[in-house]
PDB file of C-alpha atoms in Angstrom:
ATOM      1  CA  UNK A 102      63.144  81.213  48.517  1.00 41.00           C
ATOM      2  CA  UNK A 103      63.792  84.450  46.465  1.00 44.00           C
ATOM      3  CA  UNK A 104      67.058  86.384  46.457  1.00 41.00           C
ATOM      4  CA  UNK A 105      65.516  89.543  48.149  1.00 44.00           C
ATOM      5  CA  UNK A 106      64.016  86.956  50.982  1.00 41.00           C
ATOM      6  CA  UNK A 107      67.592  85.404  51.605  1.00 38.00           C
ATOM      7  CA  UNK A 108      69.044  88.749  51.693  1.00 41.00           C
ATOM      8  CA  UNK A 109      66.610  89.984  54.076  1.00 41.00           C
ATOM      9  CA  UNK A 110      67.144  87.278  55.954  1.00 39.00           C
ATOM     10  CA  UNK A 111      71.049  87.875  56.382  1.00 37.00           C
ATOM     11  CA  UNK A 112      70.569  91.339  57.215  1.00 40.00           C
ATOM     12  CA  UNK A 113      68.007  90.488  60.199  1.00 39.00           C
ATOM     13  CA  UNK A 114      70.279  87.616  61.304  1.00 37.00           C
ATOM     14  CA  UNK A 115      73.308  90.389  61.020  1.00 40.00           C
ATOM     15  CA  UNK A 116      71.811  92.879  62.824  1.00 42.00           C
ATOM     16  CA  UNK A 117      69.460  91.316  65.485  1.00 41.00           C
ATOM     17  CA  UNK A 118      70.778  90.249  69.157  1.00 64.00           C
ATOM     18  CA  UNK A 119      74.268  92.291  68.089  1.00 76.00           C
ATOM     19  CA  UNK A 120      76.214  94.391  70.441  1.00 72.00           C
ATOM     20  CA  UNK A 121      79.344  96.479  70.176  1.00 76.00           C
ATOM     21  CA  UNK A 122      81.740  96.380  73.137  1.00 69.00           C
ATOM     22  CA  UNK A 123      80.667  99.562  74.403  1.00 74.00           C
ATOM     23  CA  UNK A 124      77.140  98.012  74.467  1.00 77.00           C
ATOM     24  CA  UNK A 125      78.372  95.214  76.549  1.00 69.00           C
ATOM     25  CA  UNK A 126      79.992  97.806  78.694  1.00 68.00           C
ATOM     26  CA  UNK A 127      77.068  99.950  79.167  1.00 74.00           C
ATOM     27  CA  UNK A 128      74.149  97.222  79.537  1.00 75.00           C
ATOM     28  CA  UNK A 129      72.805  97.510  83.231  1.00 76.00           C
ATOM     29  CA  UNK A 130      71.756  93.742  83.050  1.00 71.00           C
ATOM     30  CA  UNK A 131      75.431  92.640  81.998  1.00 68.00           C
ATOM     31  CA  UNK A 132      77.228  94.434  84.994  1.00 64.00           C
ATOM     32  CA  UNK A 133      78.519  92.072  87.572  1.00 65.00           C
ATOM     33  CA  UNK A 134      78.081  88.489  86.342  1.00 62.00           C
ATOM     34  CA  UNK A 135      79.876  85.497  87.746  1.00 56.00           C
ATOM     35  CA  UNK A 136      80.987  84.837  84.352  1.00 59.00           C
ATOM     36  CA  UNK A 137      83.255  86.594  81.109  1.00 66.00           C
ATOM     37  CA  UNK A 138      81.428  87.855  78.708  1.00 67.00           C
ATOM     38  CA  UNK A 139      83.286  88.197  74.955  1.00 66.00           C
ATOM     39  CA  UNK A 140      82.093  89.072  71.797  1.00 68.00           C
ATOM     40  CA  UNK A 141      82.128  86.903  68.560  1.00 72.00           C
ATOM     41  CA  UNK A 142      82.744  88.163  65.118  1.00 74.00           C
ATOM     42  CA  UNK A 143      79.026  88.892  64.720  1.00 75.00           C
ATOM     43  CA  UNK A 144      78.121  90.581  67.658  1.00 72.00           C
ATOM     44  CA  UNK A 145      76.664  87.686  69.804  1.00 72.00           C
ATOM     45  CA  UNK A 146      77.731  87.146  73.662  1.00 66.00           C
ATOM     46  CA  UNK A 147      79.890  84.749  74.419  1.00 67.00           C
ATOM     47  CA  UNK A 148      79.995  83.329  77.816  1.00 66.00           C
ATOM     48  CA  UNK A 149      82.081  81.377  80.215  1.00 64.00           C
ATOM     49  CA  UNK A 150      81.479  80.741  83.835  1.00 64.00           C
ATOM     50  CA  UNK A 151      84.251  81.220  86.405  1.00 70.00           C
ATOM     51  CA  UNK A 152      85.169  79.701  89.689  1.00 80.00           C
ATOM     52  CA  UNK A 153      86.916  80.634  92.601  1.00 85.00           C
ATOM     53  CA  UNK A 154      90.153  78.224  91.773  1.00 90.00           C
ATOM     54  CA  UNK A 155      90.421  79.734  88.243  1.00 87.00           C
ATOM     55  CA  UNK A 156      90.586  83.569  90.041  1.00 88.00           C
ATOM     56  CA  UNK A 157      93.070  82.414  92.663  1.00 94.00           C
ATOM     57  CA  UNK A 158      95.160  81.110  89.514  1.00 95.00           C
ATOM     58  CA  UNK A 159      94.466  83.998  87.554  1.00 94.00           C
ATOM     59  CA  UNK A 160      95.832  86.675  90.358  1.00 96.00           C
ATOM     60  CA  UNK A 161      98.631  84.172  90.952  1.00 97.00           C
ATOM     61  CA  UNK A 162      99.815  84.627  87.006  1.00 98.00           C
ATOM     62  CA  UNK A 163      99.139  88.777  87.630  1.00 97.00           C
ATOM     63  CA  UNK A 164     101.436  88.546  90.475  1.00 98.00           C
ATOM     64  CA  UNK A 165     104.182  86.922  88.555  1.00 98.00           C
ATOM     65  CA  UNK A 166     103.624  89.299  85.477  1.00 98.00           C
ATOM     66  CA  UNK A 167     104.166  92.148  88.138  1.00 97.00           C
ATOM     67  CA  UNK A 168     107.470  91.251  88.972  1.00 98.00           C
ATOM     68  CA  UNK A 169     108.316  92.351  84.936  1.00 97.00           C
ATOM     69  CA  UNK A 170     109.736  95.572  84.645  1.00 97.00           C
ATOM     70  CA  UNK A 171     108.537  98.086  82.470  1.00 98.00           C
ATOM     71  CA  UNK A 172     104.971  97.539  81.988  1.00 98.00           C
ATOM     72  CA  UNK A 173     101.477  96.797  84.007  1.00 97.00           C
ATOM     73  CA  UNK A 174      99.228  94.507  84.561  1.00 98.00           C
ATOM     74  CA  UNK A 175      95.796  94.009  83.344  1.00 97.00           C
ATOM     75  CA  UNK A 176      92.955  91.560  84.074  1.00 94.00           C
ATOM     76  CA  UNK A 177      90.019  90.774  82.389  1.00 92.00           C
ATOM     77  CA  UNK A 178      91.486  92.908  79.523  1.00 96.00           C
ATOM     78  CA  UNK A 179      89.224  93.214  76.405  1.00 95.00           C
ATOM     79  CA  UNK A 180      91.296  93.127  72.846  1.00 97.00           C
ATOM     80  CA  UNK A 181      89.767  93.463  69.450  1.00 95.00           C
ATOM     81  CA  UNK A 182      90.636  90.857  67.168  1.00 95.00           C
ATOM     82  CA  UNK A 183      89.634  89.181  63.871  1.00 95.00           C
ATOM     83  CA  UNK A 184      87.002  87.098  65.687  1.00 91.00           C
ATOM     84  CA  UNK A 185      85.801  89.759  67.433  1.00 90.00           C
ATOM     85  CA  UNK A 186      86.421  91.022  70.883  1.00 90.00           C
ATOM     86  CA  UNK A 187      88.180  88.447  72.826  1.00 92.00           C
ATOM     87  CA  UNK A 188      89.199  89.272  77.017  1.00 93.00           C
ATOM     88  CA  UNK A 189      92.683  87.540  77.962  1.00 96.00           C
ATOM     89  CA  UNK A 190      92.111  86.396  81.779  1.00 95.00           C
ATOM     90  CA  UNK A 191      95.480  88.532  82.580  1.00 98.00           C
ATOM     91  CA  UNK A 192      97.510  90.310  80.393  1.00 98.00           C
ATOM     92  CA  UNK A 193     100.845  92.206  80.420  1.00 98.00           C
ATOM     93  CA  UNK A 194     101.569  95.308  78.354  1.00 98.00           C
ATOM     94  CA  UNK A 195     104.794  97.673  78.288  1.00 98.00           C
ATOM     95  CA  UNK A 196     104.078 100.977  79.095  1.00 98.00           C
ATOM     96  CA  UNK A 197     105.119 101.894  75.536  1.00 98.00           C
ATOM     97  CA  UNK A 198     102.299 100.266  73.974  1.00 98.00           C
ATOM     98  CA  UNK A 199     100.054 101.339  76.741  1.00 97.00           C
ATOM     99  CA  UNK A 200     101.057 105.149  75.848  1.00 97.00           C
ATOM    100  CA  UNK A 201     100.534 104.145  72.305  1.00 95.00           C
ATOM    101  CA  UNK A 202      97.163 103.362  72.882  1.00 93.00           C
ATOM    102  CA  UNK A 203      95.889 105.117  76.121  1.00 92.00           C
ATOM    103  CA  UNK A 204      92.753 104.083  78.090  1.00 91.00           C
ATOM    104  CA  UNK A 205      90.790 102.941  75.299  1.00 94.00           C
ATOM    105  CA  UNK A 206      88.513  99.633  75.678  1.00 92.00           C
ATOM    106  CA  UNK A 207      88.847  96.974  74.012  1.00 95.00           C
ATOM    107  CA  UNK A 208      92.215  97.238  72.680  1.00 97.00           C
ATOM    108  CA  UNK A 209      93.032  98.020  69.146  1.00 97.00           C
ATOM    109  CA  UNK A 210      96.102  95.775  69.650  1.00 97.00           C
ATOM    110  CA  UNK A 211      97.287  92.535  71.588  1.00 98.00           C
ATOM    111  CA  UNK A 212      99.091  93.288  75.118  1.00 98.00           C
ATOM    112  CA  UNK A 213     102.352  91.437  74.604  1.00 98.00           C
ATOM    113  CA  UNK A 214     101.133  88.637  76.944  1.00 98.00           C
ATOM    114  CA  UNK A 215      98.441  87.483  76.898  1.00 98.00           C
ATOM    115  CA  UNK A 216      96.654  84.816  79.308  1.00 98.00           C
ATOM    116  CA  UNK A 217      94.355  82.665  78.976  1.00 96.00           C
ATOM    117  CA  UNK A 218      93.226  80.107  82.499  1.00 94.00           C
ATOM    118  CA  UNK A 219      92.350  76.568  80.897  1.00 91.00           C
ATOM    119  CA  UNK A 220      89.288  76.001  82.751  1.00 84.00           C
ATOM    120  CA  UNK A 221      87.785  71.949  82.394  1.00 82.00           C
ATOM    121  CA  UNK A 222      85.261  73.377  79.849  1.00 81.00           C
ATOM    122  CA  UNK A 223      87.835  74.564  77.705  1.00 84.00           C
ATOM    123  CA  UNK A 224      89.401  72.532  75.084  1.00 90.00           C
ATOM    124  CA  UNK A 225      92.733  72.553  73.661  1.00 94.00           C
ATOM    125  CA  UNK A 226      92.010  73.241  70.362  1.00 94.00           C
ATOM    126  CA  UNK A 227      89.678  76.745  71.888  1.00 91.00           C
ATOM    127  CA  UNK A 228      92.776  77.609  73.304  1.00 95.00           C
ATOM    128  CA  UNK A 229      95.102  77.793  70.257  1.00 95.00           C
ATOM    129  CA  UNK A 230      92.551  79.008  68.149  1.00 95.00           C
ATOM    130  CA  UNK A 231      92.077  82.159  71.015  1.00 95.00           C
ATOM    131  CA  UNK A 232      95.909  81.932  71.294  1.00 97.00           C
ATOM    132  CA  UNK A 233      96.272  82.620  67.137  1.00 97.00           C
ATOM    133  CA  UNK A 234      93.773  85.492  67.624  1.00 97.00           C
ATOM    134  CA  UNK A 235      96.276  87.722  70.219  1.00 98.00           C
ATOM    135  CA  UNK A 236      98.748  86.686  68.397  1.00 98.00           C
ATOM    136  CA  UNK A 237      97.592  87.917  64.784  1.00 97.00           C
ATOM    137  CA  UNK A 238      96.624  90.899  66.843  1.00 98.00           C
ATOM    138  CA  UNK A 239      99.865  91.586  67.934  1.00 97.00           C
ATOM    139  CA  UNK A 240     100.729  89.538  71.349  1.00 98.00           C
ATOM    140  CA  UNK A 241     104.307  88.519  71.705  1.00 98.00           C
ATOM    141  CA  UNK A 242     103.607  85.314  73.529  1.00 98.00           C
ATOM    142  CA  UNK A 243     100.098  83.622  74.749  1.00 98.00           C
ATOM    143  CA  UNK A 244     100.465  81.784  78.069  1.00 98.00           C
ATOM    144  CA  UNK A 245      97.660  79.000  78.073  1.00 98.00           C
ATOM    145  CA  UNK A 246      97.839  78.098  82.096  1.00 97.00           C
ATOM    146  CA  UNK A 247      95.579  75.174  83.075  1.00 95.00           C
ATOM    147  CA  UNK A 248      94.249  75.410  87.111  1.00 94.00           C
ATOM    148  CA  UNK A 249      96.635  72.602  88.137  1.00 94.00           C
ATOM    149  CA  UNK A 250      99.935  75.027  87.463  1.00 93.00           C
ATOM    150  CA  UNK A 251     100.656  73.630  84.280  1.00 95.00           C
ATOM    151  CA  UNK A 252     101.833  76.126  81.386  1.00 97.00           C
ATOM    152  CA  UNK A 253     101.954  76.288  77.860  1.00 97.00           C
ATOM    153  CA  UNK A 254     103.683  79.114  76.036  1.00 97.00           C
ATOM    154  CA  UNK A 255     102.513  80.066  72.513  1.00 97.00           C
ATOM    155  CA  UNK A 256     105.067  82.152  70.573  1.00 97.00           C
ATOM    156  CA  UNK A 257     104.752  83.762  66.730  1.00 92.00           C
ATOM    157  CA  UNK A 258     106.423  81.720  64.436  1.00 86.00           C
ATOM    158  CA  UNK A 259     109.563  83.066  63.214  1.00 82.00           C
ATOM    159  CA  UNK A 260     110.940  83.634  59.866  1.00 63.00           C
TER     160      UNK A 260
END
């Protein structure tokens, strides 16, 4: 294959099928699935399908990240990260960083928790690599909470 071929090739591969968030956002067919819907680094849907356990556990973890003072409470919030946009099941974020960054979608910046519900699809080693992700963008701490109450907090390293 020529050089001009393969490069052609990249560029339709890099630019077919790909969406920004705000397509995601604004696609008719894409409102109101039973499922999250994230972006990968190249544009490409993502999806994973949710039940009703994994929502009770999910507004359980919102109502204990309520009780924190200083800050609010977000589900199904959409952050930009190096892989692309990536939607922490529940997040918490101090009003200072939500005045830093007002109403825009997806985040420029981790929440400083951020949540992720194991589901039995997931595995452990999707969850730590989604877990680095908030973190290099900025979360404080990733909770990874599996359906049966379980919890696993993820922290930066330090110095």
């Amino acid at each position: 294959m020529s050089m001009a071929r393969a490069e052609a090739d990249a560029t339709e591969r890099n630019t077919v099928g790909t969406m920004t968030w705000v397509d995601v956002m604004a696609h008719p067919q894409l409102q109101d699935l039973p499922f999250k819907i994230e972006l990968n680094r190249w544009g490409r849907i993502e999806m994973s399908p949710a039940s009703n356990q994994r929502g009770k556990v999910q507004m359980d973890v919102g109502a204990e990240l309520r009780q924190r003072p200083g800050g609010q409470v977000i589900a199904e919030c959409s952050i930009q990260t190096a892989d692309g946009v990536r939607v922490a099941d529940v997040a918490w974020i101090s009003d200072a960083r939500l005045a830093e960054m007002g109403q825009v979608t997806p985040f420029p910046r981790a929440p400083e928790v951020c949540v992720e519900i194991m589901s039995p699809g997931n595995s452990w080693a999707a969850m730590h690599i989604k877990a680095g992700l908030y973190l290099e963008a900025g979360a404080e701490e990733v909770w990874i909470q599996k359906l049966d109450g379980q919890r696993t907090v993820i922290k930066p390293p330090t110095g």
